């Protein structure tokens, strides 16, 4: 009954907390005090730290347990006092988003106080969570870039194999992680990657949670990455750093077309300053960053060099105040502004006309309150907000100059002539979020039921989007063939493979708001000295409206989180954990907003059936220039009825017409089972291994059959309707991984650390691609055309990296003057997969028999003209295994109370040149649909995918450059140098 009352207290007290003001900003400290092996109640436990204003004090309960929730991360002195017992002081490190444990054994004594500082088991063994924490000192020592993304990639279970090198955690899609800075969600709304809202020198530490994650965290199925910036203190501290790079200090890759690098030294200036306004009552912290960098870049396939100028400014202000004893308030604000000239709107532009200017203002605000209501009851509240807007693209709406051109015969598909999207002449895109959190923590120590650290809370999160998504300056795109005469772009079309695409935005956005309201409760239960449990439950209620104001989401789900830990020896040095958890994501912006007739674009595709213009083989001096080609294409298009033409219309996606909802979307979820074992050795070493199995359900799909109905657009054209919904049957995405991490300090001068991951990610759901964040799996979408095995086979998914390792060591030899440190980071991962994949022509127009070389239309209004086909197994091909040795040198000269440090990094010391990124490796497969002629010279023959086995050289053929790099970006990062000078006081 006492336990049930305690759980109720966590929720009853929530309304008493002012709804003004987190998650991911503090840690916790807990432990048990015994005497002669028996629990010792009534002990006064006091925690002090330079990171803490004042002191925190509590007492042990019936089971000898104590707890300090919501502590700022840092080193703590923990003092244990009881009359008639020896006073003991132990040192503990509290880490971000983790629980540190410090137990004490007190002895009867009448002598004076004894102070003892002892080592305890690492925090990573205390928690069932698969987690890794990196503090600023570790990151500063290693040869890494100090960004959130780079730090996250040092953790096991993480890679950057997502589209556009986006981060994936423990097999999840790259948009489905949770990134926090000072408790603020900094995910970009669509692709889910962390925004650069930080100053590197201001980061205190980062924790990566990869499995067995507490019910306090939700809206993800991958992992949680939480970053905390520094605070002021009673002492004044500060730093100034100048990081120097030069594009010419970077070696070239083996790619023959790579442009010469720009020889210019670029500086990134960073400064921090913090201290007290009132000792132990009010602290301040300020930070700033300024960058003006010029780097070289090269166009895709055509290898035209150009210089990109990147100007960025970031500022941070943070105040930490103690309102009165035990009641603290922290407010932080970070602002970022970026302006990038010659910005590449997509990685596959082939000419300089496609370059644009990107403008990107961004900011975050966090207000966090914590207050001790009693020794065992703490209340927290947080309000946070991130504002993000950007614009880039074409600066004209002209039909000739604003039309984007694409090559339909090459995969990945290049584009040119005009930038993608619409620039400053169109409204900027806005992707914001805001959230509020109420949370209470209660500690209960009982003789019969052990120690309970109870947490209950309410959270509300809103993702807001006002984005008029114009896809080009003119809203048109033409699919044809590119030719180059030197650096002069030429273009051709033919009636066999070319298309005209129109992407109008029917109405301007009214701002979408997709929200999640959550209740959670979590109990960390230490039953005995050997058995502990974690029991949590989270309830998420999804709701919201799209950019047209239509309600499209109204759903709810429960997420149980259960784990058990057994301490084999009762010393905390050998522990086994078992875990089951369900993680429920939020309903993503893309699918939930898909039917909005405002902000989103509609898409129409027409086969071009006009005359061939600039056919292949035409001498360059006889080819028509691009403006004339575009003019003639539109002359034919308009003569055939223009956008009202239905004869050559092959495909369309009209929000609210061709797709609709029959019911609310559900948030996808993932079930996880894991086992872990960790052991500590020596005074400070540990190894932990976690085995994880994860399986995802409720994928976003479009279902379009003969029973889903038809719809008519304003022009009177009839369409087959697709139903946007969730599905699991016949779809799979599964992750099985072994994640190992460890560390050891040797002879006080050498630190060793590292991790290793062995994993398999298999299934038939990618769910994302470079051009889009969240994509639909077209499951039962025109099933008479697509429900064959090779349309969507199970295999190795794009992010499948079997082996991945990070190993590092730093050595600080004794010096007669100053401090010198050398560190080495060795990285390895096995090659990424790709497939022989293309679209095939399924039209029944090349045969005299019914359906012999195509699929007979069973009665659709707009049957597909092409469908996807895997000519190889999914993931049948692999790029190179990648190894890299990185080196860092640090030398600090003491000057009075100032430290002057010289820093140098060499990345990829041995200049290894493995092919790493499949996005820049040619994967073109030619079929009847995308090329009338195969490389062998034969005309491609269509086939029926349901009963024909395609023949190489007849129905399909890999391009002559299949599997070869088409850009320097295909290679791993070549050797480069980075220098810095820093002053600290």
PDB file of C-alpha atoms in Angstrom, residues 607-824:
ATOM      1  CA  UNK A 607       4.703  10.966 -71.004  1.00  0.00           C
ATOM      2  CA  UNK A 608       6.390  13.236 -73.531  1.00  0.00           C
ATOM      3  CA  UNK A 609       5.179  12.147 -76.984  1.00  0.00           C
ATOM      4  CA  UNK A 610       6.477  15.023 -79.026  1.00  0.00           C
ATOM      5  CA  UNK A 611       9.383  14.930 -81.491  1.00  0.00           C
ATOM      6  CA  UNK A 612      12.846  13.788 -80.430  1.00  0.00           C
ATOM      7  CA  UNK A 613      15.020  16.780 -79.630  1.00  0.00           C
ATOM      8  CA  UNK A 614      18.820  16.420 -79.500  1.00  0.00           C
ATOM      9  CA  UNK A 615      18.868  12.625 -79.937  1.00  0.00           C
ATOM     10  CA  UNK A 616      21.813  10.662 -78.601  1.00  0.00           C
ATOM     11  CA  UNK A 617      24.761  10.723 -81.014  1.00  0.00           C
ATOM     12  CA  UNK A 618      24.023  14.206 -82.366  1.00  0.00           C
ATOM     13  CA  UNK A 619      27.226  16.269 -82.722  1.00  0.00           C
ATOM     14  CA  UNK A 620      27.422  18.917 -80.039  1.00  0.00           C
ATOM     15  CA  UNK A 621      27.632  21.767 -82.516  1.00  0.00           C
ATOM     16  CA  UNK A 622      24.319  20.630 -84.002  1.00  0.00           C
ATOM     17  CA  UNK A 623      22.434  20.382 -80.695  1.00  0.00           C
ATOM     18  CA  UNK A 624      19.854  22.964 -79.715  1.00  0.00           C
ATOM     19  CA  UNK A 625      20.643  25.009 -76.576  1.00  0.00           C
ATOM     20  CA  UNK A 626      18.723  24.241 -73.383  1.00  0.00           C
ATOM     21  CA  UNK A 627      16.319  27.246 -73.529  1.00  0.00           C
ATOM     22  CA  UNK A 628      15.196  26.231 -76.990  1.00  0.00           C
ATOM     23  CA  UNK A 629      14.721  22.605 -75.928  1.00  0.00           C
ATOM     24  CA  UNK A 630      12.574  23.657 -72.953  1.00  0.00           C
ATOM     25  CA  UNK A 631      10.552  26.013 -75.172  1.00  0.00           C
ATOM     26  CA  UNK A 632       9.846  23.258 -77.727  1.00  0.00           C
ATOM     27  CA  UNK A 633       8.874  20.777 -75.032  1.00  0.00           C
ATOM     28  CA  UNK A 634       6.318  23.214 -73.623  1.00  0.00           C
ATOM     29  CA  UNK A 635       5.123  24.152 -77.128  1.00  0.00           C
ATOM     30  CA  UNK A 636       4.251  20.469 -77.680  1.00  0.00           C
ATOM     31  CA  UNK A 637       2.833  20.102 -74.165  1.00  0.00           C
ATOM     32  CA  UNK A 638       0.547  23.122 -74.543  1.00  0.00           C
ATOM     33  CA  UNK A 639      -0.564  21.979 -77.987  1.00  0.00           C
ATOM     34  CA  UNK A 640      -1.615  18.654 -76.400  1.00  0.00           C
ATOM     35  CA  UNK A 641      -3.754  20.375 -73.766  1.00  0.00           C
ATOM     36  CA  UNK A 642      -1.137  21.368 -71.194  1.00  0.00           C
ATOM     37  CA  UNK A 643      -1.985  20.609 -67.602  1.00  0.00           C
ATOM     38  CA  UNK A 644      -5.524  19.594 -68.613  1.00  0.00           C
ATOM     39  CA  UNK A 645      -4.238  16.790 -70.846  1.00  0.00           C
ATOM     40  CA  UNK A 646      -5.442  13.334 -69.760  1.00  0.00           C
ATOM     41  CA  UNK A 647      -4.297  11.278 -72.752  1.00  0.00           C
ATOM     42  CA  UNK A 648      -0.633  11.181 -71.765  1.00  0.00           C
ATOM     43  CA  UNK A 649      -1.117  11.528 -67.995  1.00  0.00           C
ATOM     44  CA  UNK A 650       0.596   8.476 -66.438  1.00  0.00           C
ATOM     45  CA  UNK A 651       0.723   9.209 -62.720  1.00  0.00           C
ATOM     46  CA  UNK A 652      -0.347  11.767 -60.172  1.00  0.00           C
ATOM     47  CA  UNK A 653      -0.448  12.443 -56.487  1.00  0.00           C
ATOM     48  CA  UNK A 654      -2.962  15.093 -55.529  1.00  0.00           C
ATOM     49  CA  UNK A 655      -3.239  15.675 -51.774  1.00  0.00           C
ATOM     50  CA  UNK A 656      -6.789  14.954 -50.692  1.00  0.00           C
ATOM     51  CA  UNK A 657      -7.786  13.539 -54.083  1.00  0.00           C
ATOM     52  CA  UNK A 658      -5.548  10.667 -55.129  1.00  0.00           C
ATOM     53  CA  UNK A 659      -4.781   9.837 -51.478  1.00  0.00           C
ATOM     54  CA  UNK A 660      -6.943  10.030 -48.373  1.00  0.00           C
ATOM     55  CA  UNK A 661      -7.312   8.736 -44.827  1.00  0.00           C
ATOM     56  CA  UNK A 662     -10.059   6.323 -43.862  1.00  0.00           C
ATOM     57  CA  UNK A 663      -9.087   6.640 -40.204  1.00  0.00           C
ATOM     58  CA  UNK A 664      -6.350   8.175 -38.079  1.00  0.00           C
ATOM     59  CA  UNK A 665      -2.763   7.175 -38.639  1.00  0.00           C
ATOM     60  CA  UNK A 666      -1.069   5.248 -35.849  1.00  0.00           C
ATOM     61  CA  UNK A 667       2.413   5.968 -34.604  1.00  0.00           C
ATOM     62  CA  UNK A 668       4.809   3.161 -35.632  1.00  0.00           C
ATOM     63  CA  UNK A 669       6.193   1.130 -32.757  1.00  0.00           C
ATOM     64  CA  UNK A 670       9.097  -1.198 -32.026  1.00  0.00           C
ATOM     65  CA  UNK A 671       9.449  -4.074 -29.578  1.00  0.00           C
ATOM     66  CA  UNK A 672      12.839  -4.709 -28.003  1.00  0.00           C
ATOM     67  CA  UNK A 673      14.251  -7.605 -26.039  1.00  0.00           C
ATOM     68  CA  UNK A 674      17.785  -7.391 -24.713  1.00  0.00           C
ATOM     69  CA  UNK A 675      20.269  -9.123 -22.453  1.00  0.00           C
ATOM     70  CA  UNK A 676      23.317  -7.447 -20.976  1.00  0.00           C
ATOM     71  CA  UNK A 677      26.348  -8.350 -18.932  1.00  0.00           C
ATOM     72  CA  UNK A 678      28.897  -5.980 -17.482  1.00  0.00           C
ATOM     73  CA  UNK A 679      31.854  -6.350 -15.200  1.00  0.00           C
ATOM     74  CA  UNK A 680      34.293  -3.964 -13.566  1.00  0.00           C
ATOM     75  CA  UNK A 681      37.966  -4.778 -13.153  1.00  0.00           C
ATOM     76  CA  UNK A 682      40.881  -3.059 -11.513  1.00  0.00           C
ATOM     77  CA  UNK A 683      40.264   0.324  -9.927  1.00  0.00           C
ATOM     78  CA  UNK A 684      38.498   1.855 -12.943  1.00  0.00           C
ATOM     79  CA  UNK A 685      38.078  -0.580 -15.832  1.00  0.00           C
ATOM     80  CA  UNK A 686      34.839  -2.023 -17.199  1.00  0.00           C
ATOM     81  CA  UNK A 687      33.403  -3.995 -20.102  1.00  0.00           C
ATOM     82  CA  UNK A 688      29.714  -4.183 -20.938  1.00  0.00           C
ATOM     83  CA  UNK A 689      28.006  -6.208 -23.664  1.00  0.00           C
ATOM     84  CA  UNK A 690      24.357  -5.915 -24.710  1.00  0.00           C
ATOM     85  CA  UNK A 691      22.507  -8.173 -27.137  1.00  0.00           C
ATOM     86  CA  UNK A 692      19.470  -6.483 -28.674  1.00  0.00           C
ATOM     87  CA  UNK A 693      16.640  -7.813 -30.810  1.00  0.00           C
ATOM     88  CA  UNK A 694      14.310  -5.213 -32.285  1.00  0.00           C
ATOM     89  CA  UNK A 695      11.278  -5.562 -34.544  1.00  0.00           C
ATOM     90  CA  UNK A 696       9.221  -2.677 -35.991  1.00  0.00           C
ATOM     91  CA  UNK A 697       5.488  -2.622 -36.741  1.00  0.00           C
ATOM     92  CA  UNK A 698       2.781  -0.291 -38.119  1.00  0.00           C
ATOM     93  CA  UNK A 699       4.695   1.039 -41.124  1.00  0.00           C
ATOM     94  CA  UNK A 700       3.290   3.867 -43.233  1.00  0.00           C
ATOM     95  CA  UNK A 701       1.810   2.470 -46.454  1.00  0.00           C
ATOM     96  CA  UNK A 702      -0.414   3.423 -49.365  1.00  0.00           C
ATOM     97  CA  UNK A 703      -3.039   0.831 -50.292  1.00  0.00           C
ATOM     98  CA  UNK A 704      -4.685   1.268 -53.701  1.00  0.00           C
ATOM     99  CA  UNK A 705      -6.859  -1.536 -55.036  1.00  0.00           C
ATOM    100  CA  UNK A 706      -9.999  -1.882 -57.153  1.00  0.00           C
ATOM    101  CA  UNK A 707     -12.031  -1.579 -53.959  1.00  0.00           C
ATOM    102  CA  UNK A 708     -10.556   1.697 -52.631  1.00  0.00           C
ATOM    103  CA  UNK A 709     -12.611   3.800 -55.006  1.00  0.00           C
ATOM    104  CA  UNK A 710     -12.046   6.717 -57.359  1.00  0.00           C
ATOM    105  CA  UNK A 711     -12.047  10.500 -57.129  1.00  0.00           C
ATOM    106  CA  UNK A 712     -12.394  13.385 -59.557  1.00  0.00           C
ATOM    107  CA  UNK A 713     -10.150  16.443 -59.612  1.00  0.00           C
ATOM    108  CA  UNK A 714     -11.376  19.977 -60.493  1.00  0.00           C
ATOM    109  CA  UNK A 715     -10.578  19.313 -64.170  1.00  0.00           C
ATOM    110  CA  UNK A 716     -12.901  16.326 -64.228  1.00  0.00           C
ATOM    111  CA  UNK A 717     -10.104  13.746 -64.404  1.00  0.00           C
ATOM    112  CA  UNK A 718     -10.892  10.480 -62.640  1.00  0.00           C
ATOM    113  CA  UNK A 719      -8.225   8.914 -60.400  1.00  0.00           C
ATOM    114  CA  UNK A 720      -7.777   5.737 -58.434  1.00  0.00           C
ATOM    115  CA  UNK A 721      -7.716   6.585 -54.713  1.00  0.00           C
ATOM    116  CA  UNK A 722      -4.981   5.323 -52.406  1.00  0.00           C
ATOM    117  CA  UNK A 723      -5.619   4.892 -48.685  1.00  0.00           C
ATOM    118  CA  UNK A 724      -2.850   6.093 -46.371  1.00  0.00           C
ATOM    119  CA  UNK A 725      -2.672   3.798 -43.370  1.00  0.00           C
ATOM    120  CA  UNK A 726      -0.460   1.560 -41.246  1.00  0.00           C
ATOM    121  CA  UNK A 727       0.368  -2.058 -42.036  1.00  0.00           C
ATOM    122  CA  UNK A 728       2.579  -4.790 -40.594  1.00  0.00           C
ATOM    123  CA  UNK A 729       1.631  -8.051 -42.311  1.00  0.00           C
ATOM    124  CA  UNK A 730       4.088  -8.937 -45.070  1.00  0.00           C
ATOM    125  CA  UNK A 731       6.412  -6.106 -44.066  1.00  0.00           C
ATOM    126  CA  UNK A 732       9.472  -6.377 -41.870  1.00  0.00           C
ATOM    127  CA  UNK A 733      12.360  -4.451 -40.408  1.00  0.00           C
ATOM    128  CA  UNK A 734      14.413  -6.361 -37.818  1.00  0.00           C
ATOM    129  CA  UNK A 735      17.648  -5.604 -36.008  1.00  0.00           C
ATOM    130  CA  UNK A 736      19.834  -8.076 -34.150  1.00  0.00           C
ATOM    131  CA  UNK A 737      22.944  -6.611 -32.595  1.00  0.00           C
ATOM    132  CA  UNK A 738      25.764  -7.223 -30.152  1.00  0.00           C
ATOM    133  CA  UNK A 739      27.029  -3.935 -28.693  1.00  0.00           C
ATOM    134  CA  UNK A 740      30.206  -4.028 -26.591  1.00  0.00           C
ATOM    135  CA  UNK A 741      31.929  -1.112 -24.871  1.00  0.00           C
ATOM    136  CA  UNK A 742      34.755  -0.784 -22.407  1.00  0.00           C
ATOM    137  CA  UNK A 743      37.357   1.506 -20.843  1.00  0.00           C
ATOM    138  CA  UNK A 744      40.425   1.271 -18.624  1.00  0.00           C
ATOM    139  CA  UNK A 745      42.964   3.687 -17.130  1.00  0.00           C
ATOM    140  CA  UNK A 746      46.512   2.311 -17.079  1.00  0.00           C
ATOM    141  CA  UNK A 747      49.165   3.703 -14.722  1.00  0.00           C
ATOM    142  CA  UNK A 748      47.385   7.094 -14.518  1.00  0.00           C
ATOM    143  CA  UNK A 749      48.992   8.103 -17.831  1.00  0.00           C
ATOM    144  CA  UNK A 750      47.109   5.987 -20.388  1.00  0.00           C
ATOM    145  CA  UNK A 751      43.364   5.901 -21.025  1.00  0.00           C
ATOM    146  CA  UNK A 752      42.003   3.098 -23.179  1.00  0.00           C
ATOM    147  CA  UNK A 753      38.463   2.943 -24.517  1.00  0.00           C
ATOM    148  CA  UNK A 754      36.379   1.664 -27.324  1.00  0.00           C
ATOM    149  CA  UNK A 755      33.429  -0.302 -28.568  1.00  0.00           C
ATOM    150  CA  UNK A 756      32.411  -2.878 -31.116  1.00  0.00           C
ATOM    151  CA  UNK A 757      29.101  -3.623 -32.805  1.00  0.00           C
ATOM    152  CA  UNK A 758      28.063  -6.721 -34.709  1.00  0.00           C
ATOM    153  CA  UNK A 759      24.606  -6.318 -36.197  1.00  0.00           C
ATOM    154  CA  UNK A 760      22.204  -7.437 -38.898  1.00  0.00           C
ATOM    155  CA  UNK A 761      19.473  -5.147 -40.214  1.00  0.00           C
ATOM    156  CA  UNK A 762      17.161  -7.044 -42.542  1.00  0.00           C
ATOM    157  CA  UNK A 763      13.696  -6.626 -43.939  1.00  0.00           C
ATOM    158  CA  UNK A 764      11.832  -5.040 -46.831  1.00  0.00           C
ATOM    159  CA  UNK A 765      11.025  -1.628 -45.352  1.00  0.00           C
ATOM    160  CA  UNK A 766      13.482   1.199 -45.898  1.00  0.00           C
ATOM    161  CA  UNK A 767      10.917   3.910 -45.201  1.00  0.00           C
ATOM    162  CA  UNK A 768      13.203   6.780 -46.259  1.00  0.00           C
ATOM    163  CA  UNK A 769      15.449   7.899 -49.089  1.00  0.00           C
ATOM    164  CA  UNK A 770      17.804  10.807 -49.873  1.00  0.00           C
ATOM    165  CA  UNK A 771      15.108  12.994 -51.426  1.00  0.00           C
ATOM    166  CA  UNK A 772      12.481  12.403 -48.751  1.00  0.00           C
ATOM    167  CA  UNK A 773      12.455  11.895 -44.995  1.00  0.00           C
ATOM    168  CA  UNK A 774       9.542   9.550 -44.338  1.00  0.00           C
ATOM    169  CA  UNK A 775       8.430   7.547 -47.367  1.00  0.00           C
ATOM    170  CA  UNK A 776       5.545   5.157 -47.852  1.00  0.00           C
ATOM    171  CA  UNK A 777       6.010   1.476 -48.474  1.00  0.00           C
ATOM    172  CA  UNK A 778       3.766   0.823 -51.487  1.00  0.00           C
ATOM    173  CA  UNK A 779       2.275  -2.331 -50.086  1.00  0.00           C
ATOM    174  CA  UNK A 780      -0.794  -3.557 -51.979  1.00  0.00           C
ATOM    175  CA  UNK A 781      -0.601  -0.413 -54.101  1.00  0.00           C
ATOM    176  CA  UNK A 782      -1.993  -1.609 -57.449  1.00  0.00           C
ATOM    177  CA  UNK A 783      -1.469  -5.238 -56.310  1.00  0.00           C
ATOM    178  CA  UNK A 784      -2.185  -6.657 -59.776  1.00  0.00           C
ATOM    179  CA  UNK A 785       0.962  -4.808 -60.896  1.00  0.00           C
ATOM    180  CA  UNK A 786       3.169  -4.936 -57.792  1.00  0.00           C
ATOM    181  CA  UNK A 787       2.457  -8.024 -55.675  1.00  0.00           C
ATOM    182  CA  UNK A 788       5.324 -10.097 -57.019  1.00  0.00           C
ATOM    183  CA  UNK A 789       8.333 -11.210 -54.984  1.00  0.00           C
ATOM    184  CA  UNK A 790      10.934  -9.060 -56.718  1.00  0.00           C
ATOM    185  CA  UNK A 791       9.005  -5.849 -56.149  1.00  0.00           C
ATOM    186  CA  UNK A 792       9.890  -5.669 -52.461  1.00  0.00           C
ATOM    187  CA  UNK A 793      12.010  -8.641 -51.344  1.00  0.00           C
ATOM    188  CA  UNK A 794      13.405  -9.196 -47.859  1.00  0.00           C
ATOM    189  CA  UNK A 795      17.150  -8.671 -47.609  1.00  0.00           C
ATOM    190  CA  UNK A 796      19.901  -6.491 -46.191  1.00  0.00           C
ATOM    191  CA  UNK A 797      18.620  -2.960 -45.723  1.00  0.00           C
ATOM    192  CA  UNK A 798      20.585   0.145 -46.700  1.00  0.00           C
ATOM    193  CA  UNK A 799      21.845   0.860 -43.162  1.00  0.00           C
ATOM    194  CA  UNK A 800      23.086  -2.692 -42.576  1.00  0.00           C
ATOM    195  CA  UNK A 801      26.664  -2.483 -41.289  1.00  0.00           C
ATOM    196  CA  UNK A 802      27.736  -5.873 -39.946  1.00  0.00           C
ATOM    197  CA  UNK A 803      30.888  -4.878 -38.093  1.00  0.00           C
ATOM    198  CA  UNK A 804      31.751  -1.503 -36.641  1.00  0.00           C
ATOM    199  CA  UNK A 805      34.460  -0.570 -34.148  1.00  0.00           C
ATOM    200  CA  UNK A 806      35.903   2.522 -32.465  1.00  0.00           C
ATOM    201  CA  UNK A 807      39.087   2.078 -30.435  1.00  0.00           C
ATOM    202  CA  UNK A 808      41.018   4.885 -28.797  1.00  0.00           C
ATOM    203  CA  UNK A 809      43.936   5.521 -26.473  1.00  0.00           C
ATOM    204  CA  UNK A 810      45.462   8.668 -25.048  1.00  0.00           C
ATOM    205  CA  UNK A 811      48.858   8.966 -23.408  1.00  0.00           C
ATOM    206  CA  UNK A 812      49.946  11.837 -21.135  1.00  0.00           C
ATOM    207  CA  UNK A 813      53.634  11.326 -20.246  1.00  0.00           C
ATOM    208  CA  UNK A 814      55.125  13.311 -17.370  1.00  0.00           C
ATOM    209  CA  UNK A 815      56.572  16.591 -18.599  1.00  0.00           C
ATOM    210  CA  UNK A 816      59.083  18.937 -17.064  1.00  0.00           C
ATOM    211  CA  UNK A 817      57.023  21.902 -18.218  1.00  0.00           C
ATOM    212  CA  UNK A 818      53.413  21.946 -19.340  1.00  0.00           C
ATOM    213  CA  UNK A 819      51.128  19.058 -20.258  1.00  0.00           C
ATOM    214  CA  UNK A 820      51.367  16.944 -23.395  1.00  0.00           C
ATOM    215  CA  UNK A 821      48.774  14.416 -24.607  1.00  0.00           C
ATOM    216  CA  UNK A 822      48.731  12.252 -27.703  1.00  0.00           C
ATOM    217  CA  UNK A 823      45.651  10.249 -28.642  1.00  0.00           C
ATOM    218  CA  UNK A 824      44.867   7.771 -31.402  1.00  0.00           C
TER     219      UNK A 824
END
